[in-house]
Amino acid sequence: MAQTHRTGSMRQALRREAPSTVGLLADEQDFAAMRRYRTFTFDDHTAYLQQVEGLLRALTAEEVHTTVALFDPEEYEEFCTAAGLDPDSADSRTRFTAGIAAVGATVPYTGQPIDRLVPLLINAAVCRATLEYATMVLAEAGECADCGQDIGTTSFDRASRALKSLLDGAECGVHHLVCSIPTEDEPLLAVLHVESGEGARPRLDHTEGAAFVTVLAAGMALESPGGIVIRTTVPGQDDRVRGWRLQRGRLLPLTAGEVFSAYCTDADTGDPVAPEPGVDHCAGYAIPDDDPHH
């Protein structure tokens, strides 16, 4: 009996050492697509989400580190076709989930309610797709006709330094940065949240940071029009909004009036919009540019 108890304790300890991945069908459309498989036994998306949340809590109670991965039915079908697997199989779904844990959009589970976890996971997927597309743009940028340097590499380095300058110039607080770049295929949009304190290094999500720099670099490489907006929140103060436009690969600060106009104009209709209360529209500050071709 003692030996059996010891064996059970050892297995429980090993279970804590084995990370777990849970594939999640985030929206009802994806959930409906999986219902065509006989072995997928759920018939209600809300109940399914509740069951997933219960599983995540149970794993956490066992002290198992758990990652949630976005389960895409189309990618799953392609995976099964390529691997010669039966898609109507729990084993195939498990294999696919294990794979996307390594290369797909994931979020570590830290006890978030399911209604917070789903938007985080969708945001991670959007961030990853944006990063992949912007990386492709940089890879196809070619070499500079004047100096022979790789345009993608030099643009990425310049964008990295530009982000550092943007954060160095911002005051302490919580910053919400948005970079938007129009391209021939689809607009590129990157969002970055940063916390900065006195004398401390800015805190940011590295995946968001990589996507932001890559999108900005793509705009620089293409010499596309575009822009960056930073909204800064400090407790007890009005939010401050600053902006820059991307012109021929350089970030140029907007005036306070230009920031106000951009924030108080409907992007679709061009009609004026009432100013948001508790927001100061401020001029951007100069961002050094070290590109020798400008």
Coordinates of C-alpha atoms in Angstrom, one line a residue:
M1 CA 0.0 0.0 0.0
A2 CA 2.9 2.4 0.9
Q3 CA 4.5 1.6 -2.4
T4 CA 1.3 2.3 -4.3
H5 CA 0.9 5.6 -2.5
R6 CA 4.5 6.6 -3.3
T7 CA 4.0 5.7 -6.9
G8 CA 0.9 7.9 -7.1
S9 CA 2.8 10.8 -5.4
M10 CA 5.6 10.4 -7.9
R11 CA 3.2 10.5 -10.9
Q12 CA 1.5 13.5 -9.5
A13 CA 4.9 15.3 -9.2
L14 CA 5.7 14.3 -12.7
R15 CA 2.3 15.7 -13.9
R16 CA 3.3 19.1 -12.5
E17 CA 6.5 18.9 -14.6
A18 CA 4.6 18.2 -17.8
P19 CA 3.1 21.3 -19.4
S20 CA -0.3 21.1 -21.0
T21 CA -1.8 22.8 -24.1
V22 CA -5.5 23.3 -24.7
G23 CA -6.8 24.2 -28.2
L24 CA -9.6 26.7 -28.1
L25 CA -12.3 27.4 -30.7
A26 CA -12.7 31.1 -30.0
D27 CA -15.7 32.0 -32.1
E28 CA -19.0 30.4 -33.0
Q29 CA -18.2 30.1 -36.7
D30 CA -15.1 28.0 -36.0
F31 CA -17.1 26.0 -33.4
A32 CA -19.8 25.3 -36.0
A33 CA -17.2 24.1 -38.5
M34 CA -15.9 21.5 -36.1
R35 CA -19.4 20.1 -35.4
R36 CA -19.4 18.2 -38.7
Y37 CA -17.0 15.7 -37.1
R38 CA -18.8 12.9 -35.3
T39 CA -16.1 12.6 -32.6
F40 CA -16.5 16.3 -31.7
T41 CA -19.3 15.9 -29.3
F42 CA -20.1 19.5 -28.2
D43 CA -23.2 21.2 -29.6
D44 CA -23.3 24.5 -27.9
H45 CA -20.5 27.1 -28.0
T46 CA -21.3 28.8 -24.7
A47 CA -21.4 25.4 -22.9
Y48 CA -18.1 24.4 -24.6
L49 CA -16.4 27.6 -23.4
Q50 CA -17.6 26.9 -19.9
Q51 CA -16.2 23.4 -20.1
V52 CA -12.8 24.7 -21.3
E53 CA -12.7 27.1 -18.5
G54 CA -13.4 24.3 -16.0
L55 CA -10.6 22.2 -17.5
L56 CA -8.1 25.1 -17.3
R57 CA -9.0 25.7 -13.7
A58 CA -8.6 22.0 -12.9
L59 CA -5.1 22.0 -14.5
T60 CA -4.1 25.1 -12.6
A61 CA -5.3 23.4 -9.4
E62 CA -2.9 20.6 -10.2
E63 CA -0.1 23.2 -10.6
V64 CA 0.2 22.3 -14.3
H65 CA 1.6 25.1 -16.5
T66 CA -1.0 25.5 -19.3
T67 CA -1.0 27.3 -22.6
V68 CA -4.1 28.0 -24.6
A69 CA -3.8 27.8 -28.4
L70 CA -6.1 29.2 -31.0
F71 CA -7.7 26.2 -32.9
D72 CA -8.4 27.1 -36.6
P73 CA -10.6 24.5 -38.4
E74 CA -9.2 25.3 -41.8
E75 CA -5.6 25.0 -40.7
Y76 CA -6.6 21.7 -38.9
E77 CA -8.1 20.3 -42.1
E78 CA -4.9 21.2 -44.1
F79 CA -2.8 19.7 -41.4
C80 CA -4.7 16.4 -41.5
T81 CA -4.5 16.3 -45.3
A82 CA -0.8 16.9 -45.3
A83 CA -0.1 14.3 -42.6
G84 CA -2.5 11.7 -43.9
L85 CA -4.6 11.8 -40.7
D86 CA -8.3 11.3 -40.2
P87 CA -9.7 14.7 -39.2
D88 CA -12.7 13.0 -37.4
S89 CA -10.4 11.8 -34.6
A90 CA -9.6 13.2 -31.1
D91 CA -6.0 11.9 -31.7
S92 CA -5.7 14.0 -34.8
R93 CA -7.0 17.1 -32.9
T94 CA -4.4 16.4 -30.2
R95 CA -1.6 16.2 -32.7
F96 CA -2.6 19.5 -34.3
T97 CA -2.9 21.2 -30.9
A98 CA 0.6 20.1 -30.0
G99 CA 1.9 21.5 -33.2
I100 CA 0.2 25.0 -32.9
A101 CA 1.6 25.3 -29.4
A102 CA 5.0 25.6 -31.0
V103 CA 4.2 27.8 -34.0
G104 CA 0.7 29.2 -33.6
A105 CA -1.0 31.9 -31.5
T106 CA -0.9 31.1 -27.8
V107 CA -1.6 32.7 -24.5
P108 CA -0.4 31.4 -21.1
Y109 CA -3.3 30.6 -18.8
T110 CA -2.9 32.5 -15.5
G111 CA -6.5 32.3 -14.2
Q112 CA -8.1 34.7 -16.6
P113 CA -11.9 34.4 -17.0
I114 CA -12.9 32.9 -20.3
D115 CA -14.4 36.2 -21.6
R116 CA -11.0 37.8 -21.1
L117 CA -9.0 34.9 -22.4
V118 CA -10.8 34.7 -25.8
P119 CA -10.0 38.4 -26.8
L120 CA -6.4 37.9 -25.7
L121 CA -6.1 34.8 -27.8
I122 CA -7.7 36.5 -30.9
N123 CA -5.4 39.5 -30.4
A124 CA -2.4 37.1 -30.3
A125 CA -3.5 35.6 -33.6
V126 CA -3.9 39.0 -35.2
C127 CA -0.5 40.1 -33.9
R128 CA 1.1 37.0 -35.3
A129 CA -0.5 37.3 -38.7
T130 CA 0.5 40.9 -38.9
L131 CA 4.1 40.0 -38.0
E132 CA 4.2 37.3 -40.7
Y133 CA 2.9 39.6 -43.4
A134 CA 5.1 42.5 -42.5
T135 CA 8.1 40.2 -42.4
M136 CA 7.3 39.0 -45.9
V137 CA 7.1 42.7 -47.1
L138 CA 10.6 43.3 -45.6
A139 CA 12.0 40.0 -47.1
E140 CA 10.8 41.1 -50.6
A141 CA 12.1 44.7 -50.3
G142 CA 15.4 43.8 -52.1
E143 CA 18.6 45.8 -52.0
C144 CA 19.2 49.5 -52.1
A145 CA 20.1 50.6 -55.6
D146 CA 22.6 53.2 -54.2
C147 CA 24.5 51.3 -51.5
G148 CA 23.6 47.6 -52.1
Q149 CA 22.4 47.1 -48.5
D150 CA 19.4 44.9 -47.7
I151 CA 16.5 47.3 -47.4
G152 CA 14.5 45.1 -45.1
T153 CA 17.4 44.7 -42.6
T154 CA 18.3 48.4 -42.5
S155 CA 14.6 49.4 -42.2
F156 CA 14.2 47.0 -39.2
D157 CA 17.2 48.5 -37.5
R158 CA 15.9 52.0 -38.1
A159 CA 12.4 51.1 -36.8
S160 CA 13.9 49.6 -33.7
R161 CA 15.8 52.8 -32.9
A162 CA 12.7 54.9 -33.7
L163 CA 10.6 52.9 -31.2
K164 CA 13.3 53.5 -28.6
S165 CA 13.3 57.2 -29.3
L166 CA 9.5 57.3 -29.1
L167 CA 9.6 55.6 -25.7
D168 CA 12.5 57.7 -24.5
G169 CA 10.6 60.9 -25.3
A170 CA 7.4 59.8 -23.6
E171 CA 6.8 60.6 -19.9
C172 CA 6.2 57.9 -17.2
G173 CA 2.8 56.2 -17.5
V174 CA 1.0 53.6 -19.5
H175 CA 1.3 54.1 -23.2
H176 CA -0.9 52.8 -26.0
L177 CA 0.9 53.0 -29.4
V178 CA -0.8 52.4 -32.7
C179 CA 1.1 52.1 -36.0
S180 CA -0.9 52.0 -39.2
I181 CA 0.6 51.5 -42.7
P182 CA -1.4 51.2 -45.9
T183 CA -0.1 48.6 -48.4
E184 CA -1.2 47.4 -51.8
D185 CA -2.8 44.2 -50.4
E186 CA -4.1 45.2 -47.0
P187 CA -3.4 47.8 -44.3
L188 CA -0.9 46.9 -41.6
L189 CA -1.9 47.7 -38.1
A190 CA 0.2 47.1 -35.0
V191 CA -0.7 47.9 -31.4
L192 CA 1.7 48.1 -28.5
H193 CA 1.1 48.6 -24.7
V194 CA 4.1 49.9 -22.7
E195 CA 4.4 50.8 -19.0
S196 CA 7.3 53.1 -18.2
G197 CA 8.4 54.3 -14.7
E198 CA 11.0 56.6 -13.4
G199 CA 14.5 55.1 -13.9
A200 CA 13.1 51.7 -15.0
R201 CA 13.2 50.0 -18.4
P202 CA 9.9 50.1 -20.2
R203 CA 7.8 47.0 -19.8
L204 CA 6.2 45.6 -22.9
D205 CA 5.1 42.3 -24.5
H206 CA 8.0 41.1 -26.7
T207 CA 5.7 39.7 -29.4
E208 CA 3.7 42.9 -29.6
G209 CA 7.0 44.8 -29.7
A210 CA 8.4 42.7 -32.6
A211 CA 5.2 43.1 -34.6
F212 CA 5.2 46.9 -34.0
V213 CA 8.8 47.3 -35.1
T214 CA 8.3 45.1 -38.1
V215 CA 5.2 47.0 -39.3
L216 CA 7.0 50.3 -38.9
A217 CA 10.0 48.9 -40.7
A218 CA 7.7 47.7 -43.6
G219 CA 6.4 51.3 -43.9
M220 CA 9.9 52.6 -44.0
A221 CA 11.0 50.1 -46.5
L222 CA 8.1 50.8 -48.8
E223 CA 8.3 54.6 -48.2
S224 CA 4.6 54.3 -47.6
P225 CA 2.5 57.0 -46.0
G226 CA 1.4 56.0 -42.5
G227 CA 1.5 57.1 -39.0
I228 CA 1.9 56.5 -35.3
V229 CA -0.2 57.7 -32.4
I230 CA 0.7 57.4 -28.7
R231 CA -1.9 57.8 -26.0
T232 CA -0.4 58.1 -22.5
T233 CA -2.4 57.5 -19.3
V234 CA -1.2 58.8 -15.9
P235 CA -3.4 58.5 -12.8
G236 CA -5.0 61.8 -11.8
Q237 CA -4.3 63.5 -15.2
D238 CA -5.9 63.9 -18.5
D239 CA -4.8 61.4 -21.2
R240 CA -2.2 62.8 -23.6
V241 CA -2.3 62.0 -27.3
R242 CA 0.7 62.6 -29.6
G243 CA 1.1 61.7 -33.3
W244 CA 3.6 61.3 -36.1
R245 CA 3.3 60.8 -39.8
L246 CA 5.5 58.6 -41.9
Q247 CA 6.8 60.4 -44.9
R248 CA 9.3 58.9 -47.3
G249 CA 10.5 56.6 -44.6
R250 CA 10.9 59.2 -41.9
L251 CA 8.7 59.9 -38.8
L252 CA 7.7 63.5 -38.6
P253 CA 5.9 65.0 -35.6
L254 CA 2.4 66.2 -36.0
T255 CA 1.3 69.6 -34.5
A256 CA -1.2 69.7 -31.7
G257 CA -3.8 70.9 -34.2
E258 CA -3.1 68.0 -36.6
V259 CA -3.4 65.5 -33.7
F260 CA -6.7 67.1 -32.7
S261 CA -8.0 67.0 -36.3
A262 CA -7.0 63.4 -36.7
Y263 CA -8.7 62.4 -33.5
C264 CA -11.8 64.4 -34.1
T265 CA -12.6 63.3 -37.7
D266 CA -14.5 60.2 -38.7
A267 CA -12.1 58.0 -40.7
D268 CA -14.8 56.7 -42.9
T269 CA -16.9 59.7 -43.6
G270 CA -14.6 62.6 -42.9
D271 CA -17.2 64.2 -40.7
P272 CA -16.1 66.0 -37.5
V273 CA -16.4 64.1 -34.3
A274 CA -16.9 65.7 -30.8
P275 CA -13.6 65.7 -28.8
E276 CA -13.3 63.0 -26.2
P277 CA -13.5 64.5 -22.7
G278 CA -10.4 64.2 -20.5
V279 CA -7.9 64.1 -23.5
D280 CA -5.2 66.6 -24.3
H281 CA -4.0 66.7 -27.9
C282 CA -0.3 67.4 -27.9
A283 CA 2.4 67.9 -30.6
G284 CA 4.7 65.0 -31.3
Y285 CA 8.5 65.4 -30.6
A286 CA 11.4 65.0 -33.0
I287 CA 12.5 61.5 -33.7
P288 CA 16.1 61.3 -34.9
D289 CA 16.6 59.7 -38.3
D290 CA 20.0 58.1 -39.1
D291 CA 19.2 56.9 -42.6
P292 CA 22.0 58.3 -44.8
H293 CA 19.7 58.4 -47.9
H294 CA 17.5 61.1 -46.4

